[in-house]
Each structure stands twice: as structure tokens, then as C-alpha cells.
Short mmCIF file of C-alpha atoms in Angstrom, two decimals:
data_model
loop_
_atom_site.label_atom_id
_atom_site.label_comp_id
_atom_site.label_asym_id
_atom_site.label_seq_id
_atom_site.Cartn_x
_atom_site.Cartn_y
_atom_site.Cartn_z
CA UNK A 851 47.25 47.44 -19.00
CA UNK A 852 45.30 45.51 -22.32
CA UNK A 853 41.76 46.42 -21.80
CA UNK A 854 41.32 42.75 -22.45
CA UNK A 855 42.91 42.21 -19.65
CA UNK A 856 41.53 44.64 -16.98
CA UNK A 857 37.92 42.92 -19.04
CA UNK A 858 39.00 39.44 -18.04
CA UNK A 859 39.94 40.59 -14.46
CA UNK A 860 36.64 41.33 -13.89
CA UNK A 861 34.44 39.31 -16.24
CA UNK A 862 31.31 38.36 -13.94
CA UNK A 863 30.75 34.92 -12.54
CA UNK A 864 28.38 33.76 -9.78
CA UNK A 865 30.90 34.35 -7.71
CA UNK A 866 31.20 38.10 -8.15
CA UNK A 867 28.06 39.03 -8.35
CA UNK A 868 26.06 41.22 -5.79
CA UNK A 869 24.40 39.95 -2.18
CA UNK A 870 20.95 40.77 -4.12
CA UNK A 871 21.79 39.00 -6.99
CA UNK A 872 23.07 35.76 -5.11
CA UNK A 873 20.15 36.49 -3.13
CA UNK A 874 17.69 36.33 -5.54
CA UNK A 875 19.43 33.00 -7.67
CA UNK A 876 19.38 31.26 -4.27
CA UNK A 877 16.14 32.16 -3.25
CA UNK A 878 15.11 30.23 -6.81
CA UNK A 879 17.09 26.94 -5.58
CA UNK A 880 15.71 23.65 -3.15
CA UNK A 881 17.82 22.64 -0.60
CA UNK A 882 20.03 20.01 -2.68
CA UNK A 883 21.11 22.74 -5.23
CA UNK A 884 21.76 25.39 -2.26
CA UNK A 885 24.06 22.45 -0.67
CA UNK A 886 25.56 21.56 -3.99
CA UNK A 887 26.59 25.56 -4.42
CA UNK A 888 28.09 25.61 -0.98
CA UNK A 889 30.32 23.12 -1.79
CA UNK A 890 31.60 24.35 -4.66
CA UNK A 891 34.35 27.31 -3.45
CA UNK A 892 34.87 28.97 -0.35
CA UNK A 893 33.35 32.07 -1.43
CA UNK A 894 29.91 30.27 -2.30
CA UNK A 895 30.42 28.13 1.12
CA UNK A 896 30.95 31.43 3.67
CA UNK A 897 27.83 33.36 1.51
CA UNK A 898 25.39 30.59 2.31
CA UNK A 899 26.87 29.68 6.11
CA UNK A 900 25.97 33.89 6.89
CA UNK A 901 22.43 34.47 4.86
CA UNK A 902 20.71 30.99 5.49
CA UNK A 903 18.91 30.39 2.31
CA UNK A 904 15.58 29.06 2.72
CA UNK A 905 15.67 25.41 1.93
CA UNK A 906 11.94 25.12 1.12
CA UNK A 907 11.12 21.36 2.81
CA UNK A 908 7.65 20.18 2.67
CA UNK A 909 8.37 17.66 5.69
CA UNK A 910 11.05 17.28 8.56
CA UNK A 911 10.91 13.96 10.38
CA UNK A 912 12.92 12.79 12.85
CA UNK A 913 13.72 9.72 13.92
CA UNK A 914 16.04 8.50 17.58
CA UNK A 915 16.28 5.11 19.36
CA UNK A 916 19.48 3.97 20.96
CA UNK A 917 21.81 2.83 17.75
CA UNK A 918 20.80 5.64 15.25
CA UNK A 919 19.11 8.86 14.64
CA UNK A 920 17.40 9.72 11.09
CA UNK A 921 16.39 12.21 9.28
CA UNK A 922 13.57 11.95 6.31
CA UNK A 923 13.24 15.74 4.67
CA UNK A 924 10.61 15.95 1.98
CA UNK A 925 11.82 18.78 -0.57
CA UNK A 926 9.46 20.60 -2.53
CA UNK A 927 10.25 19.39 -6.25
CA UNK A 928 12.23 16.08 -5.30
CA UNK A 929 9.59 13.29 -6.15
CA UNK A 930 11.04 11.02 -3.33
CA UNK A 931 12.21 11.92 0.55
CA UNK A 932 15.96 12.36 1.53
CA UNK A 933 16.84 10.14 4.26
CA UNK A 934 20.01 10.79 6.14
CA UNK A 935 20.99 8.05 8.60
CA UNK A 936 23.25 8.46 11.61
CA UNK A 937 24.42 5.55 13.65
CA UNK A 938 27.94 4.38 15.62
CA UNK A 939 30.69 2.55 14.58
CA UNK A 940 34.08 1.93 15.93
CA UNK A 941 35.86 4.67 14.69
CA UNK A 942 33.28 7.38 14.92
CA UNK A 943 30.27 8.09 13.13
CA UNK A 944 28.51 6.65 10.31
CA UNK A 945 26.71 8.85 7.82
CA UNK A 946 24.32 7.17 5.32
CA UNK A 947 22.32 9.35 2.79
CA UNK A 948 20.81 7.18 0.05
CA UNK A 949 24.16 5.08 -1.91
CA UNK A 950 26.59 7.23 -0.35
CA UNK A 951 28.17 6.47 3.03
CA UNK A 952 30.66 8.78 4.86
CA UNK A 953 32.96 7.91 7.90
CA UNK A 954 33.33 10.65 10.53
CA UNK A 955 36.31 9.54 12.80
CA UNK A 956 36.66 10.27 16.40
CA UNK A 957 32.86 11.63 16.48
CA UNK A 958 29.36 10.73 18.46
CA UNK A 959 26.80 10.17 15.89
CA UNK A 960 24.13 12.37 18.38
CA UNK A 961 26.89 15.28 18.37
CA UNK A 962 26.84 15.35 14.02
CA UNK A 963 23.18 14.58 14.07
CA UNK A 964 22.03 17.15 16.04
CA UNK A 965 24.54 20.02 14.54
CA UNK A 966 22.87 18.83 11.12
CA UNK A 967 19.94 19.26 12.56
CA UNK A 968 20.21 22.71 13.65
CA UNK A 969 21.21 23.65 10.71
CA UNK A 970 18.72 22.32 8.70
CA UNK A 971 16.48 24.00 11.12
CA UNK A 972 17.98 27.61 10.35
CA UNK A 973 17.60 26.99 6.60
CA UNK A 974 14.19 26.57 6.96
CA UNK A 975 12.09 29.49 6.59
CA UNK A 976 8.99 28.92 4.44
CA UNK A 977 5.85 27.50 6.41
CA UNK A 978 6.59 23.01 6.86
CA UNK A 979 3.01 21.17 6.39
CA UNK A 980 4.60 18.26 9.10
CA UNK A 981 7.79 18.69 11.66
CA UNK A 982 7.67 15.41 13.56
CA UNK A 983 10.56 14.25 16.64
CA UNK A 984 10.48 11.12 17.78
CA UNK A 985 12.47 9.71 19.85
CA UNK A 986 12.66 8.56 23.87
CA UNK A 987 13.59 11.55 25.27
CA UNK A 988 14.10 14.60 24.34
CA UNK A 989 17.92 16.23 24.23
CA UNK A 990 18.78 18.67 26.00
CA UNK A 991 20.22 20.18 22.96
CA UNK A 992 16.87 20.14 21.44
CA UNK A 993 15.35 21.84 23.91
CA UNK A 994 18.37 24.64 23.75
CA UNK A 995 17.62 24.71 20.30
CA UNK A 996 13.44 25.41 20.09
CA UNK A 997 14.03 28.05 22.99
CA UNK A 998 16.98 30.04 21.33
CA UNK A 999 15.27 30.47 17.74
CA UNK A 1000 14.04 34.13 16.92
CA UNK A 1001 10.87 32.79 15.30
CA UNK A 1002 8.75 30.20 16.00
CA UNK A 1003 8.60 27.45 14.10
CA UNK A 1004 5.73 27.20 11.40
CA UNK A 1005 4.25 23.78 10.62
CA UNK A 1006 0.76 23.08 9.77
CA UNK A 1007 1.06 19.55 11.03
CA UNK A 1008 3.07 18.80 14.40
CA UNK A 1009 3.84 15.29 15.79
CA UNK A 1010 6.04 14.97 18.74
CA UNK A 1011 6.71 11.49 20.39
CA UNK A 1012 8.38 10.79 23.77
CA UNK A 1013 7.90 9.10 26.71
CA UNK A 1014 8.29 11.91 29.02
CA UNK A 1015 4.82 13.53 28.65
CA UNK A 1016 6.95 16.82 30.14
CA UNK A 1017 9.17 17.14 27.06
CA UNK A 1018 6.79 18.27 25.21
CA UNK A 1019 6.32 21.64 26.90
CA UNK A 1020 9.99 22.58 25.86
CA UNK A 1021 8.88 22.37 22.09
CA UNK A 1022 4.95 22.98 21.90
CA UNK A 1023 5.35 27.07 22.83
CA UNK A 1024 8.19 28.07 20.67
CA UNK A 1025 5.53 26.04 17.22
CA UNK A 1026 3.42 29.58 15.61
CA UNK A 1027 -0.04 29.01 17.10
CA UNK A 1028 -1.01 31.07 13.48
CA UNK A 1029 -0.76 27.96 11.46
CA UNK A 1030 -0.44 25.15 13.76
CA UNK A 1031 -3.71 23.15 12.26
CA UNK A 1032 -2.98 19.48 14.02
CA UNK A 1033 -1.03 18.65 17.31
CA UNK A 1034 -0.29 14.88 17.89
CA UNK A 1035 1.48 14.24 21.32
CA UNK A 1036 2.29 10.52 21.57
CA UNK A 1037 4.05 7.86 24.07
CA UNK A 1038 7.44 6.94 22.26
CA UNK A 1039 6.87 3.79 24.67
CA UNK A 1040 4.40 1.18 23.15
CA UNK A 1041 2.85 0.33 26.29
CA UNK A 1042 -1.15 -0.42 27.76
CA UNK A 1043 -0.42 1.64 30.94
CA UNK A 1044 -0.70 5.43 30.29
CA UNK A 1045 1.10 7.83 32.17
CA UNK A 1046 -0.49 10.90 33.49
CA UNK A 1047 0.01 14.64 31.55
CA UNK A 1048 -0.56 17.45 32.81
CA UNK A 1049 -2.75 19.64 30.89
CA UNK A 1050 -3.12 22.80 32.50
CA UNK A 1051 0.10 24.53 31.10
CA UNK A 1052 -0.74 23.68 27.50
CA UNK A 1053 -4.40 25.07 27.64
CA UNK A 1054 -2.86 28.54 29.06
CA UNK A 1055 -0.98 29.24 25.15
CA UNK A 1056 -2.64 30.64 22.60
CA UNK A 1057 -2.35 27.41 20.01
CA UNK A 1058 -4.86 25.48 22.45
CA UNK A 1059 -7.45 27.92 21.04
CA UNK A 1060 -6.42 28.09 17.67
CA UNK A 1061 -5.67 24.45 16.67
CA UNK A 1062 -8.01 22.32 15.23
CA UNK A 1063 -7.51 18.55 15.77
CA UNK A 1064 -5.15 17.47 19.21
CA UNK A 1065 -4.58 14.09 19.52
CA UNK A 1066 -2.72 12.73 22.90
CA UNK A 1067 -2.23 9.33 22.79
CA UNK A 1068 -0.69 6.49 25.59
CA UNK A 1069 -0.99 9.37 28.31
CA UNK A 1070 -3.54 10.03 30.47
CA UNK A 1071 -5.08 13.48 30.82
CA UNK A 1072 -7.12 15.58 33.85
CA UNK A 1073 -9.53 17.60 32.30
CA UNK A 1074 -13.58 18.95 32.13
CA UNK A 1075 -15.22 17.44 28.32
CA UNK A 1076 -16.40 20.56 27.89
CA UNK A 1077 -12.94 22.49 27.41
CA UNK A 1078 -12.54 19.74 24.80
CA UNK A 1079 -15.71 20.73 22.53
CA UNK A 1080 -14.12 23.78 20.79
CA UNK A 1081 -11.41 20.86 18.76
CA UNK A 1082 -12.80 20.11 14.99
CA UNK A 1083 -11.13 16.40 16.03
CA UNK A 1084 -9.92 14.83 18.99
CA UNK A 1085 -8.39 11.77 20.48
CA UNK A 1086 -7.82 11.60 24.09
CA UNK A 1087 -7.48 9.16 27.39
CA UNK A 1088 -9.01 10.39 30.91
CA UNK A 1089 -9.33 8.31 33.99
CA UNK A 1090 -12.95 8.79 34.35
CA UNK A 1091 -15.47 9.59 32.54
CA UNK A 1092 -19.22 8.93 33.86
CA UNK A 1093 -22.57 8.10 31.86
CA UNK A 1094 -23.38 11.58 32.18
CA UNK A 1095 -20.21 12.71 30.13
CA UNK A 1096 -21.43 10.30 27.80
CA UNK A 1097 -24.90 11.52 27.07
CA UNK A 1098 -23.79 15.11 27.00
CA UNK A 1099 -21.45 14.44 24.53
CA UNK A 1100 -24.12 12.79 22.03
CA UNK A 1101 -26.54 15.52 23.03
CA UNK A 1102 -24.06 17.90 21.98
CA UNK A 1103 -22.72 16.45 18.80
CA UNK A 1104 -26.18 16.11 17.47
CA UNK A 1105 -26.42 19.71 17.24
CA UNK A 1106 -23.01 20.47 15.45
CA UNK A 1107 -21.41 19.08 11.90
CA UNK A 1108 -18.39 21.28 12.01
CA UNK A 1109 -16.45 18.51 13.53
CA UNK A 1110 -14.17 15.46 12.44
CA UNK A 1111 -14.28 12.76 15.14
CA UNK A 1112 -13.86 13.08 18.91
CA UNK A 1113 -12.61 9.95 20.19
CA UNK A 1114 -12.31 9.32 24.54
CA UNK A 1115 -10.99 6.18 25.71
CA UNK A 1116 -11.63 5.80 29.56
CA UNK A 1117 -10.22 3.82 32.48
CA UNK A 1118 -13.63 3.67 34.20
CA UNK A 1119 -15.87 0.48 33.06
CA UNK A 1120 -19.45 1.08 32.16
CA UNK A 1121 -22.31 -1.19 32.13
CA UNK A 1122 -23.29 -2.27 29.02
CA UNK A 1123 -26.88 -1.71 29.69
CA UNK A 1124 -25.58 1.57 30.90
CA UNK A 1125 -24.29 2.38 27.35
CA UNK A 1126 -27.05 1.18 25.42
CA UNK A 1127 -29.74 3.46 27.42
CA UNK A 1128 -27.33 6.24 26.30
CA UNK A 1129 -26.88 5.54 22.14
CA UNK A 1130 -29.77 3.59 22.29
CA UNK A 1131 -30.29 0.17 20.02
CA UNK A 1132 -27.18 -0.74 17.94
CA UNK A 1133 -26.98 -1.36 14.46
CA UNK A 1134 -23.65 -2.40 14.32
CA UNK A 1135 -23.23 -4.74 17.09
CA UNK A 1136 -19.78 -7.23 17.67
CA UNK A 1137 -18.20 -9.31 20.05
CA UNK A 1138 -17.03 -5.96 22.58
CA UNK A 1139 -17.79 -2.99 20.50
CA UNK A 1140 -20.99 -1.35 18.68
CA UNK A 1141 -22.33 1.53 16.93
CA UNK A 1142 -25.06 3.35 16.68
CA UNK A 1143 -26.78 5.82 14.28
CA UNK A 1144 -28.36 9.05 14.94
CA UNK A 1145 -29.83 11.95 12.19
CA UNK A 1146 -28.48 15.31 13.59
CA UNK A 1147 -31.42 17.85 15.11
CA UNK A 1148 -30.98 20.50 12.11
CA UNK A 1149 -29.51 18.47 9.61
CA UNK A 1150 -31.39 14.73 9.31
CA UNK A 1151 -29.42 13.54 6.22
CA UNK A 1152 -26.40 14.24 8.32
CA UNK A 1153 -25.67 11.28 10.72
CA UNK A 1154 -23.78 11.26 14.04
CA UNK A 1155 -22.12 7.83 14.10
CA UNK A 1156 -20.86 6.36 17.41
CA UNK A 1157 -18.45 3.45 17.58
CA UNK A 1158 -18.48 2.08 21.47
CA UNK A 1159 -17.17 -0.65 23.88
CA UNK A 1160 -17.14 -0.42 27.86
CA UNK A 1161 -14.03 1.69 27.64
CA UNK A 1162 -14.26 4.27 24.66
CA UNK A 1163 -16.39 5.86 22.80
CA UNK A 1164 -15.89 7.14 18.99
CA UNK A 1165 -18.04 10.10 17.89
CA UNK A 1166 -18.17 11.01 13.85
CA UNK A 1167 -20.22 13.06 11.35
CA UNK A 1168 -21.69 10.64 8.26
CA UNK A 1169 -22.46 12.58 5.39
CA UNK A 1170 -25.35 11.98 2.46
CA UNK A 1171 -27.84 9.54 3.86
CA UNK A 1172 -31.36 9.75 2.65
#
């Protein structure tokens, strides 16, 4: 054989190099060049279906109502998000991403939606600042999918919308309680009349301790203030809270500036004149709602502000008064 030959037979090319190598050059890529390499041969395709390169997304938000799903993926060093769009037509299912559009014949948009979205899902492996789900219910298949991963997912920010306040147990354990900094649980329904959550499975896991800001909003929760206090920021509904709940709250703000805001809307009515004996003369003072000022005990140019009506009541730290 012409050594030129045998050279030529086995001149290296992406595709023959190493797993390490291929490793390495992938590990350098965002998620559009990894998907761009798949495509390109069978060899490149198989390599990246078996290791899972990491895709490196900022941001995974998801979007369901009854004609579409969508996906909006923020990528690390793409200046704007990718939205993919998912919706039926007659012949199957539409896929939109950007200008191009993509006809999937004989297919449920939910079925290629959610396969996309597992995969994405076992791409990901560096830390996500925001995973969001929205959407009325949630699948089954999601469900399936948060239980059956080996690792938890890791997102500083987590928002998770539904209108089955029980959904949101099959997600919340299986989210790393190690970063998890803000939890948002909100009613995919837009609706005045909250629905009761139960609380006391989600206090028993470890991210109830750990995360600083939880937000539950258009459901109604059972539970003491005080388990409450240990949030940085909060924003919850409970059936009743009395003028004692009230006081203790202001008493106990006025002592601490490591916190955000701590927001409790109530079903219960309070006098007015109960209020005011409680935050005292307002200096902000409208039609329904007021606020009041108040210098904290060990800290006078720090201010607790209070923003109030007969059925909430808005606590926050103002900095740099003299």
C-alpha cells in the first residue's frame, strides 16, 4: 500500500478523534452549536444522543394552555431567547422556532413537546438561574420525568404555575435545596377565590429551610406566622390572621434588617381603627390603603415601611434616611 494512502485512510477529522477529545470540544460549545454538530453525520448524531453534552442555558421557561405549548431557553452567549412553539394542525404537529416552521405529520403536538422537553432537560447540567412550568395542569409525563432523574434539578430561581395546588409536590422535592434561592408557587387560574394548599408536606424538605424568598400566590395557606419569619421575603394568603399577628409582626420586623418584604393578604376584615392602633398614624394615607413609617430599634436610619388596607399588610426595610 502508498503510505499516502494508508496517511489519507486515517488523516484525523472530528469525527475520528477520541471520546476525550470530542469531550472536551463539546464541552466548549452552547446548545445551538452542540445541535448543529449532531446533525451533521451519524457518527456526530449517536456521540451526542449517548454522552449528553451540557447545553449551558441560563433560563428554561415553559409555557401550556390548550392550543400550544412553548418553550423560551435563554443560552449563555446568545444575546436573545430561543423560542420554540408547538401547536396542532390538521395533519399533525406544528413546530415554530423563530423563521423556520416544520410540519410533523400524524403527531400530537404534547407528545413532540414533551420528548423535546426531556431532552433538553438531560442536556442540562450546569446550575439554571430560572426553570419556570406553567401551564393548567401538570402532565403526567412531567411528573414521570422530575421523579426518574438521577440528580435533582439545580435552579437558583423556581416558578411553577398550576391550578392544582397538589402538582406542585411532584416537582418541588426532586429541585437541589443547595441552590434553590426563590420558590414562586402560583394559580395558573386568574381568579379572586383562592384555593386551599396544604403546607405541611412542603415544610417537612430540606429547601423550606434553606430558601430564601417563597412566594404562594391565588392559594390559600394553613399555617403559624412564626414558621414564616426565617424567609428573607415572602408573599402569602391565610384565612385568618388576627390584630395580634399583626402587631407581632411589626414588633418583630423592627428588630431585624436582614429581610426583603413579607407581604400577608388575609380573608379576615379588620377594623380600621383596629389597624391604625397597631402602625400607628399614617403618613401615606389613600382611598383603602396606607402606610406607615417606623425607625428600626438598633438601626434608626433604617426604616420599617408598612403598606396596609383591611385585608393585607406589606412589611419592607427603607434604607438611608436621616
Amino acid at each position: 500500500m502508498d503510505p499516502t494512502d494508508a496517511e489519507e485512510k486515517v488523516k484525523p477529522c472530528l469525527e475520528t478523534m477520541p471520546k476525550l477529545a470530542m469531550n472536551i470540544i463539546l464541552s466548549g460549545l452552547e446548545m445551538k452549536s452542540i445541535l448543529s454538530l449532531q446533525r451533521s453525520s451519524p457518527n456526530f448524531y449517536y456521540f451526542i444522543t449517548h454522552t449528553l453534552p451540557d447545553y449551558k442555558l441560563q433560563s428554561i421557561r415553559v409555557d401550556v394552555n390548550s392550543e400550544r405549548a412553548q418553550l423560551i431557553l435563554t443560552c449563555c452567549d446568545v444575546p436573545h431567547p430561543i423560542t420554540i412553539q408547538y401547536q396542532e394542525t390538521e395533519n399533525g404537529c406544528l413546530v415554530i422556532a423563530g423563521a423556520r416552521k416544520k410540519i410533523l405529520e400524524d403527531t400530537q403536538y404534547q407528545k413532540v413537546f414533551l420528548e423535546d422537553f426531556a431532552r433538553i432537560m438531560s442536556h442540562q447540567k450546569s446550575p439554571l438561574m430560572e426553570f419556570e412550568w406553567s401551564s393548567e395542569t401538570f402532565p403526567d409525563e412531567l411528573k414521570a420525568h422530575f421523579k426518574s432523574r438521577r440528580f435533582p434539578l439545580v435552579a437558583k430561581r423556581t416558578v411553577l404555575k398550576s391550578s392544582d395546588p397538589t402538582d406542585f409536590m411532584h416537582i418541588v422535592p426532586y429541585i437541589c435545596p443547595n441552590h434553590l434561592k426563590e420558590l414562586l408557587l402560583h394559580n395558573y387560574s386568574d381568579t379572586t377565590n383562592k384555593t386551599a394548599m396544604e403546607i405541611t408536606p412542603m415544610k417537612a424538605l430540606r429547601l423550606w429551610r434553606t430558601v430564601d424568598t417563597l412566594e404562594i400566590c391565588g392559594f390559600e395557606v394553613e399555617i403559624p406566622i412564626q414558621e414564616l419569619l426565617h424567609f428573607t421575603g415572602v408573599n402569602v394568603s391565610i384565612a385568618t390572621v388576627l390584630a395580634r399577628d399583626l402587631l407581632f409582626l411589626k414588633e418583630t420586623f423592627l428588630l431585624k434588617e436582614n429581610f426583603k418584604h413579607f407581604l400577608i393578604n388575609y380573608r379576615t376584615l379588620l377594623e380600621k381603627e383596629t389597624i391604625n392602633q397597631i402602625f400607628g398614624f399614617p403618613h401615606i394615607a389613600g382611598t383603602s390603603n396606607k402606610g406607615s413609617f417606623h425607625p428600626l430599634t438598633n438601626a434608626p436610619k433604617i426604616m420599617l415601611y408598612v403598606f396596609y388596607s383591611c385585608t393585607y399588610a406589606q412589611f419592607s426595610v427603607l434604607n438611608g434616611f436621616n
